[in-house]
């Protein structure tokens, strides 16, 4: 196949490209410039898409003996990922920019251009596997559960999966990938993995949002509506947050309070006991299937609400208006805007963006 290898400058994408070459494919490397003013250097595991990353990707391509290009996707990234991130927080939701980047950039904009140029597939260093099932191609978890990235790939459609290539999916551990990089003479063999949001490399999401959105004083209330504090912008709070609330009135039982809800229209933050974070039901209108859609409107599955969260047994119901999921045990600290990925065994069935949640603890209970 003609393979376009997306090379981030990290060890995973470098080894993935190397395996594609070794498998006999015609491989071309590409690094995505996602910022017009990218930083020069990374700080340990923070940040990505820097000039240093681009140079690391180029050096890896040179070692592999493949053509290499840098493509400017900064406008698409700004509009589809950063813009979406800001808009979601302004709407009181908690977005996942990695999901949007996979959906809008790596497996939409990049894949579209790759196909236009005659490539058969895009190769990435994601840890996930593709299996030919009875109803077509299926997306499954990686062999290494510790590195499994199938959750952030849950937004991919069957058409996109048909043009993807994940050479690392069956690798038993990340240590093997690093050892392989060493043996191949790749300088990124021991490079730290990236963490946090790539466009907020210092990790200060609250400060970054305040700079982009501004501040607006509002009230912090308890579940009964009593004002217990104030804030300078509801966008700076996320469901489940405990620290930094600066409440003026303690809870009657003296226990810590947590953010339960963010109401952007009234610029209000609702707080309450930890027990009220338990969620008995989630639902969303925006959904997609990673391969063949389920044949039944109601079915048993597992639901996962964060990249490294434990999957929870649940029952899902699909209708024209969206997906509703009732977990066997309450979910903890779910926020609108998060992505719920549905699994059947190791297979990724599909995903939806959470719009509404129902607390397992009624007000006053």
Tab-separated table of C-alpha atoms in Angstrom, residues 17-340:
chain	number	residue	atom	x	y	z
A	17	UNK	CA	6.439	4.263	10.379
A	18	UNK	CA	9.431	1.918	10.627
A	19	UNK	CA	7.157	-1.120	10.784
A	20	UNK	CA	5.209	0.125	7.768
A	21	UNK	CA	8.459	0.387	5.811
A	22	UNK	CA	9.598	-3.045	6.990
A	23	UNK	CA	6.239	-4.527	5.877
A	24	UNK	CA	7.064	-3.456	2.329
A	25	UNK	CA	4.704	-0.502	1.998
A	26	UNK	CA	5.539	2.664	0.065
A	27	UNK	CA	5.781	5.097	2.987
A	28	UNK	CA	5.939	8.902	3.126
A	29	UNK	CA	6.310	10.721	6.457
A	30	UNK	CA	4.425	13.882	7.350
A	31	UNK	CA	4.514	16.089	10.444
A	32	UNK	CA	1.506	18.285	11.185
A	33	UNK	CA	2.263	21.884	12.121
A	34	UNK	CA	-0.711	22.716	14.306
A	35	UNK	CA	0.411	26.152	15.458
A	36	UNK	CA	1.658	29.113	13.434
A	37	UNK	CA	3.791	30.081	16.432
A	38	UNK	CA	4.813	26.728	17.811
A	39	UNK	CA	7.223	26.637	20.748
A	40	UNK	CA	10.852	25.838	20.104
A	41	UNK	CA	11.375	23.248	22.830
A	42	UNK	CA	9.288	20.821	24.827
A	43	UNK	CA	9.442	20.869	28.621
A	44	UNK	CA	9.807	17.214	29.600
A	45	UNK	CA	6.497	15.530	28.868
A	46	UNK	CA	4.594	18.791	28.402
A	47	UNK	CA	3.645	20.144	25.014
A	48	UNK	CA	3.913	18.734	21.538
A	49	UNK	CA	3.968	19.947	17.940
A	50	UNK	CA	7.028	22.093	18.708
A	51	UNK	CA	9.911	22.837	16.349
A	52	UNK	CA	11.896	20.255	18.310
A	53	UNK	CA	9.193	17.655	17.580
A	54	UNK	CA	9.271	18.459	13.865
A	55	UNK	CA	13.057	18.047	13.813
A	56	UNK	CA	12.804	14.743	15.701
A	57	UNK	CA	10.285	13.504	13.149
A	58	UNK	CA	12.546	14.552	10.269
A	59	UNK	CA	15.542	12.765	11.814
A	60	UNK	CA	13.461	9.590	12.209
A	61	UNK	CA	12.354	9.794	8.558
A	62	UNK	CA	15.988	10.208	7.484
A	63	UNK	CA	16.983	7.079	9.413
A	64	UNK	CA	14.130	5.167	7.764
A	65	UNK	CA	15.054	6.529	4.332
A	66	UNK	CA	11.565	7.850	3.516
A	67	UNK	CA	10.424	11.208	2.078
A	68	UNK	CA	9.302	13.676	4.722
A	69	UNK	CA	7.101	16.765	4.662
A	70	UNK	CA	5.631	19.266	7.127
A	71	UNK	CA	2.006	20.211	6.447
A	72	UNK	CA	0.433	23.343	7.904
A	73	UNK	CA	-2.875	22.407	9.511
A	74	UNK	CA	-2.829	25.309	11.967
A	75	UNK	CA	-6.025	26.966	10.694
A	76	UNK	CA	-8.032	23.744	10.843
A	77	UNK	CA	-6.617	23.010	14.310
A	78	UNK	CA	-7.451	26.515	15.523
A	79	UNK	CA	-11.028	26.339	14.239
A	80	UNK	CA	-11.919	22.688	14.859
A	81	UNK	CA	-10.015	21.927	18.061
A	82	UNK	CA	-9.067	25.098	19.924
A	83	UNK	CA	-12.242	26.938	18.883
A	84	UNK	CA	-14.375	23.958	19.870
A	85	UNK	CA	-12.542	23.712	23.217
A	86	UNK	CA	-13.315	27.343	24.072
A	87	UNK	CA	-16.934	27.130	22.881
A	88	UNK	CA	-17.592	23.971	24.893
A	89	UNK	CA	-16.276	25.533	28.110
A	90	UNK	CA	-18.334	28.662	27.458
A	91	UNK	CA	-21.376	26.386	27.151
A	92	UNK	CA	-20.635	24.784	30.525
A	93	UNK	CA	-19.328	21.515	29.102
A	94	UNK	CA	-16.022	19.698	29.566
A	95	UNK	CA	-14.537	18.912	26.135
A	96	UNK	CA	-11.890	16.373	25.143
A	97	UNK	CA	-9.574	18.090	22.627
A	98	UNK	CA	-7.742	14.828	21.814
A	99	UNK	CA	-11.018	13.326	20.588
A	100	UNK	CA	-11.716	16.392	18.444
A	101	UNK	CA	-8.167	16.334	17.049
A	102	UNK	CA	-8.525	12.700	16.018
A	103	UNK	CA	-11.991	13.331	14.595
A	104	UNK	CA	-11.350	16.615	12.772
A	105	UNK	CA	-7.613	16.669	12.034
A	106	UNK	CA	-5.790	13.321	11.968
A	107	UNK	CA	-8.593	11.213	10.562
A	108	UNK	CA	-10.554	13.842	8.639
A	109	UNK	CA	-8.410	16.668	7.254
A	110	UNK	CA	-5.224	14.580	7.026
A	111	UNK	CA	-6.960	11.475	5.718
A	112	UNK	CA	-8.910	13.500	3.140
A	113	UNK	CA	-5.709	15.023	1.783
A	114	UNK	CA	-3.943	11.657	1.839
A	115	UNK	CA	-6.677	10.031	-0.261
A	116	UNK	CA	-6.679	12.984	-2.671
A	117	UNK	CA	-2.936	12.429	-3.182
A	118	UNK	CA	-3.414	8.734	-3.896
A	119	UNK	CA	-2.475	7.203	-0.542
A	120	UNK	CA	-4.306	4.093	0.610
A	121	UNK	CA	-4.071	4.693	4.356
A	122	UNK	CA	-2.773	6.905	7.149
A	123	UNK	CA	-0.428	5.235	9.627
A	124	UNK	CA	-0.235	6.449	13.239
A	125	UNK	CA	1.397	5.292	16.464
A	126	UNK	CA	-1.893	4.755	18.276
A	127	UNK	CA	-2.248	1.610	20.360
A	128	UNK	CA	-5.373	-0.039	18.931
A	129	UNK	CA	-6.138	-2.938	16.606
A	130	UNK	CA	-8.278	-3.468	13.521
A	131	UNK	CA	-9.991	-6.824	12.963
A	132	UNK	CA	-11.994	-8.103	10.001
A	133	UNK	CA	-15.313	-9.094	11.531
A	134	UNK	CA	-18.387	-10.746	10.095
A	135	UNK	CA	-19.950	-7.346	9.336
A	136	UNK	CA	-16.769	-5.604	8.229
A	137	UNK	CA	-13.784	-3.895	9.808
A	138	UNK	CA	-13.870	-3.529	13.600
A	139	UNK	CA	-11.858	-1.339	15.989
A	140	UNK	CA	-10.588	-3.180	19.085
A	141	UNK	CA	-8.497	-2.476	22.156
A	142	UNK	CA	-4.716	-2.860	21.955
A	143	UNK	CA	-2.946	-5.908	23.351
A	144	UNK	CA	-1.329	-3.705	26.020
A	145	UNK	CA	-4.195	-2.484	28.218
A	146	UNK	CA	-1.890	0.013	29.918
A	147	UNK	CA	-1.274	1.806	26.614
A	148	UNK	CA	-4.632	1.152	24.938
A	149	UNK	CA	-5.836	4.234	23.029
A	150	UNK	CA	-9.024	2.841	21.510
A	151	UNK	CA	-11.074	5.292	23.605
A	152	UNK	CA	-9.721	8.375	21.797
A	153	UNK	CA	-10.266	6.623	18.458
A	154	UNK	CA	-13.928	5.921	19.187
A	155	UNK	CA	-14.939	8.868	16.981
A	156	UNK	CA	-13.700	7.133	13.812
A	157	UNK	CA	-16.270	5.947	11.287
A	158	UNK	CA	-16.204	2.731	9.264
A	159	UNK	CA	-15.050	4.662	6.196
A	160	UNK	CA	-12.151	6.201	8.130
A	161	UNK	CA	-11.172	2.864	9.660
A	162	UNK	CA	-10.904	1.426	6.145
A	163	UNK	CA	-8.025	3.839	5.500
A	164	UNK	CA	-6.106	3.557	8.786
A	165	UNK	CA	-3.096	1.498	9.813
A	166	UNK	CA	-2.095	0.888	13.462
A	167	UNK	CA	1.167	-1.132	13.483
A	168	UNK	CA	1.582	-0.934	17.284
A	169	UNK	CA	-1.784	-2.411	18.274
A	170	UNK	CA	-0.560	-5.953	18.949
A	171	UNK	CA	2.665	-4.916	20.731
A	172	UNK	CA	2.671	-6.356	24.282
A	173	UNK	CA	4.268	-3.307	25.945
A	174	UNK	CA	5.695	0.184	25.415
A	175	UNK	CA	9.086	-1.106	26.610
A	176	UNK	CA	9.255	-3.262	23.479
A	177	UNK	CA	8.581	-0.216	21.293
A	178	UNK	CA	11.361	1.769	22.983
A	179	UNK	CA	13.788	-1.151	22.666
A	180	UNK	CA	12.914	-1.465	18.988
A	181	UNK	CA	13.524	2.241	18.466
A	182	UNK	CA	16.963	1.868	20.067
A	183	UNK	CA	17.818	-1.071	17.836
A	184	UNK	CA	16.753	0.894	14.751
A	185	UNK	CA	18.938	3.867	15.706
A	186	UNK	CA	16.022	6.241	16.294
A	187	UNK	CA	17.062	9.136	18.544
A	188	UNK	CA	13.552	9.411	20.047
A	189	UNK	CA	13.803	5.985	21.726
A	190	UNK	CA	13.721	7.436	25.261
A	191	UNK	CA	11.786	10.625	24.547
A	192	UNK	CA	9.051	11.193	27.180
A	193	UNK	CA	5.423	10.758	26.174
A	194	UNK	CA	3.328	13.913	25.833
A	195	UNK	CA	0.778	14.684	28.527
A	196	UNK	CA	-1.790	17.399	29.153
A	197	UNK	CA	-3.416	19.551	26.464
A	198	UNK	CA	-0.905	20.224	23.707
A	199	UNK	CA	-1.940	23.846	23.167
A	200	UNK	CA	-1.768	24.586	26.915
A	201	UNK	CA	1.749	23.227	27.608
A	202	UNK	CA	2.043	24.808	31.073
A	203	UNK	CA	-1.069	22.902	32.226
A	204	UNK	CA	-2.848	26.061	33.488
A	205	UNK	CA	-6.204	25.533	31.775
A	206	UNK	CA	-8.016	27.986	34.060
A	207	UNK	CA	-5.522	30.772	33.341
A	208	UNK	CA	-5.540	30.040	29.611
A	209	UNK	CA	-9.346	30.176	29.471
A	210	UNK	CA	-9.475	33.382	31.500
A	211	UNK	CA	-7.138	34.975	28.952
A	212	UNK	CA	-9.237	33.783	26.001
A	213	UNK	CA	-12.724	34.226	27.447
A	214	UNK	CA	-12.286	36.868	30.125
A	215	UNK	CA	-13.709	36.978	33.649
A	216	UNK	CA	-17.288	37.525	34.854
A	217	UNK	CA	-18.268	37.411	38.515
A	218	UNK	CA	-21.009	34.919	39.366
A	219	UNK	CA	-22.495	32.925	42.220
A	220	UNK	CA	-21.634	29.514	43.620
A	221	UNK	CA	-24.756	27.860	45.025
A	222	UNK	CA	-25.586	24.591	46.750
A	223	UNK	CA	-28.198	22.122	45.457
A	224	UNK	CA	-30.987	23.997	47.256
A	225	UNK	CA	-30.008	27.280	45.574
A	226	UNK	CA	-28.378	28.930	48.608
A	227	UNK	CA	-25.433	31.159	47.681
A	228	UNK	CA	-22.265	29.817	49.318
A	229	UNK	CA	-19.574	31.691	47.393
A	230	UNK	CA	-18.631	33.589	44.263
A	231	UNK	CA	-16.345	33.103	41.274
A	232	UNK	CA	-14.816	35.067	38.382
A	233	UNK	CA	-15.952	32.852	35.527
A	234	UNK	CA	-17.975	29.655	35.370
A	235	UNK	CA	-15.833	28.419	32.470
A	236	UNK	CA	-12.980	27.843	34.923
A	237	UNK	CA	-14.861	25.071	36.754
A	238	UNK	CA	-15.394	21.433	35.845
A	239	UNK	CA	-17.700	18.811	37.301
A	240	UNK	CA	-15.970	16.904	40.093
A	241	UNK	CA	-13.635	19.773	40.993
A	242	UNK	CA	-12.888	20.179	44.690
A	243	UNK	CA	-9.925	22.527	44.947
A	244	UNK	CA	-10.003	26.270	44.378
A	245	UNK	CA	-13.700	26.780	45.175
A	246	UNK	CA	-13.032	29.312	47.994
A	247	UNK	CA	-16.473	28.888	49.504
A	248	UNK	CA	-17.531	31.418	52.147
A	249	UNK	CA	-20.087	29.136	53.833
A	250	UNK	CA	-19.088	25.614	54.947
A	251	UNK	CA	-21.328	22.609	54.358
A	252	UNK	CA	-23.660	21.785	57.289
A	253	UNK	CA	-21.877	18.463	57.842
A	254	UNK	CA	-18.426	20.034	57.480
A	255	UNK	CA	-17.502	17.774	54.567
A	256	UNK	CA	-15.841	19.033	51.374
A	257	UNK	CA	-18.064	20.123	48.513
A	258	UNK	CA	-17.538	19.417	44.834
A	259	UNK	CA	-18.666	21.043	41.597
A	260	UNK	CA	-21.842	19.257	40.471
A	261	UNK	CA	-22.983	21.470	37.622
A	262	UNK	CA	-21.927	24.507	35.586
A	263	UNK	CA	-24.707	26.788	34.305
A	264	UNK	CA	-23.221	29.149	31.704
A	265	UNK	CA	-26.406	31.111	30.944
A	266	UNK	CA	-26.697	32.340	34.538
A	267	UNK	CA	-22.917	32.102	35.132
A	268	UNK	CA	-23.639	29.919	38.153
A	269	UNK	CA	-21.676	27.008	39.615
A	270	UNK	CA	-23.554	24.378	41.663
A	271	UNK	CA	-21.711	22.503	44.420
A	272	UNK	CA	-22.644	19.659	46.718
A	273	UNK	CA	-21.491	16.498	48.485
A	274	UNK	CA	-19.255	13.927	46.832
A	275	UNK	CA	-22.111	11.417	46.845
A	276	UNK	CA	-24.083	13.637	44.439
A	277	UNK	CA	-21.398	13.135	41.775
A	278	UNK	CA	-22.720	9.603	41.250
A	279	UNK	CA	-24.516	9.478	37.895
A	280	UNK	CA	-27.281	6.961	37.194
A	281	UNK	CA	-27.879	7.813	33.527
A	282	UNK	CA	-26.196	9.634	30.653
A	283	UNK	CA	-27.509	10.608	27.212
A	284	UNK	CA	-26.387	12.417	24.077
A	285	UNK	CA	-27.628	13.364	20.619
A	286	UNK	CA	-24.296	13.400	18.740
A	287	UNK	CA	-23.152	9.831	18.141
A	288	UNK	CA	-21.307	7.674	15.610
A	289	UNK	CA	-20.463	4.003	15.093
A	290	UNK	CA	-16.935	2.639	14.642
A	291	UNK	CA	-17.891	0.060	12.031
A	292	UNK	CA	-21.231	-1.710	11.714
A	293	UNK	CA	-24.033	-0.155	13.768
A	294	UNK	CA	-25.728	-2.288	16.446
A	295	UNK	CA	-28.586	-4.399	15.110
A	296	UNK	CA	-30.762	-3.919	18.209
A	297	UNK	CA	-32.123	-0.640	19.582
A	298	UNK	CA	-31.284	-1.769	23.135
A	299	UNK	CA	-28.259	-3.855	24.075
A	300	UNK	CA	-25.790	-4.723	26.829
A	301	UNK	CA	-22.332	-3.166	26.630
A	302	UNK	CA	-19.590	-1.480	28.654
A	303	UNK	CA	-19.298	2.296	28.811
A	304	UNK	CA	-16.047	4.239	29.318
A	305	UNK	CA	-16.153	7.984	29.992
A	306	UNK	CA	-12.461	8.887	30.156
A	307	UNK	CA	-9.321	7.687	28.380
A	308	UNK	CA	-8.027	5.759	31.379
A	309	UNK	CA	-11.274	5.079	33.242
A	310	UNK	CA	-12.465	1.573	33.983
A	311	UNK	CA	-15.242	0.422	31.621
A	312	UNK	CA	-18.553	-0.106	33.416
A	313	UNK	CA	-21.242	-2.669	32.447
A	314	UNK	CA	-24.322	-0.877	31.145
A	315	UNK	CA	-27.431	-1.031	28.994
A	316	UNK	CA	-27.643	1.302	26.007
A	317	UNK	CA	-30.734	2.385	24.104
A	318	UNK	CA	-30.484	3.962	20.656
A	319	UNK	CA	-33.207	6.058	19.014
A	320	UNK	CA	-33.532	8.737	16.352
A	321	UNK	CA	-32.858	11.359	19.028
A	322	UNK	CA	-29.627	9.863	20.359
A	323	UNK	CA	-28.159	7.348	22.777
A	324	UNK	CA	-29.109	6.765	26.419
A	325	UNK	CA	-26.968	4.643	28.739
A	326	UNK	CA	-27.855	3.300	32.179
A	327	UNK	CA	-24.789	1.830	33.923
A	328	UNK	CA	-25.100	-1.148	36.266
A	329	UNK	CA	-23.375	0.952	38.948
A	330	UNK	CA	-23.351	4.763	39.059
A	331	UNK	CA	-20.612	6.578	37.149
A	332	UNK	CA	-18.446	9.035	39.050
A	333	UNK	CA	-18.076	12.719	38.185
A	334	UNK	CA	-19.458	12.722	34.656
A	335	UNK	CA	-19.719	16.083	32.908
A	336	UNK	CA	-21.650	17.153	29.818
A	337	UNK	CA	-19.206	17.506	26.935
A	338	UNK	CA	-17.282	14.357	27.797
A	339	UNK	CA	-17.259	11.458	25.364
A	340	UNK	CA	-18.824	8.122	26.278
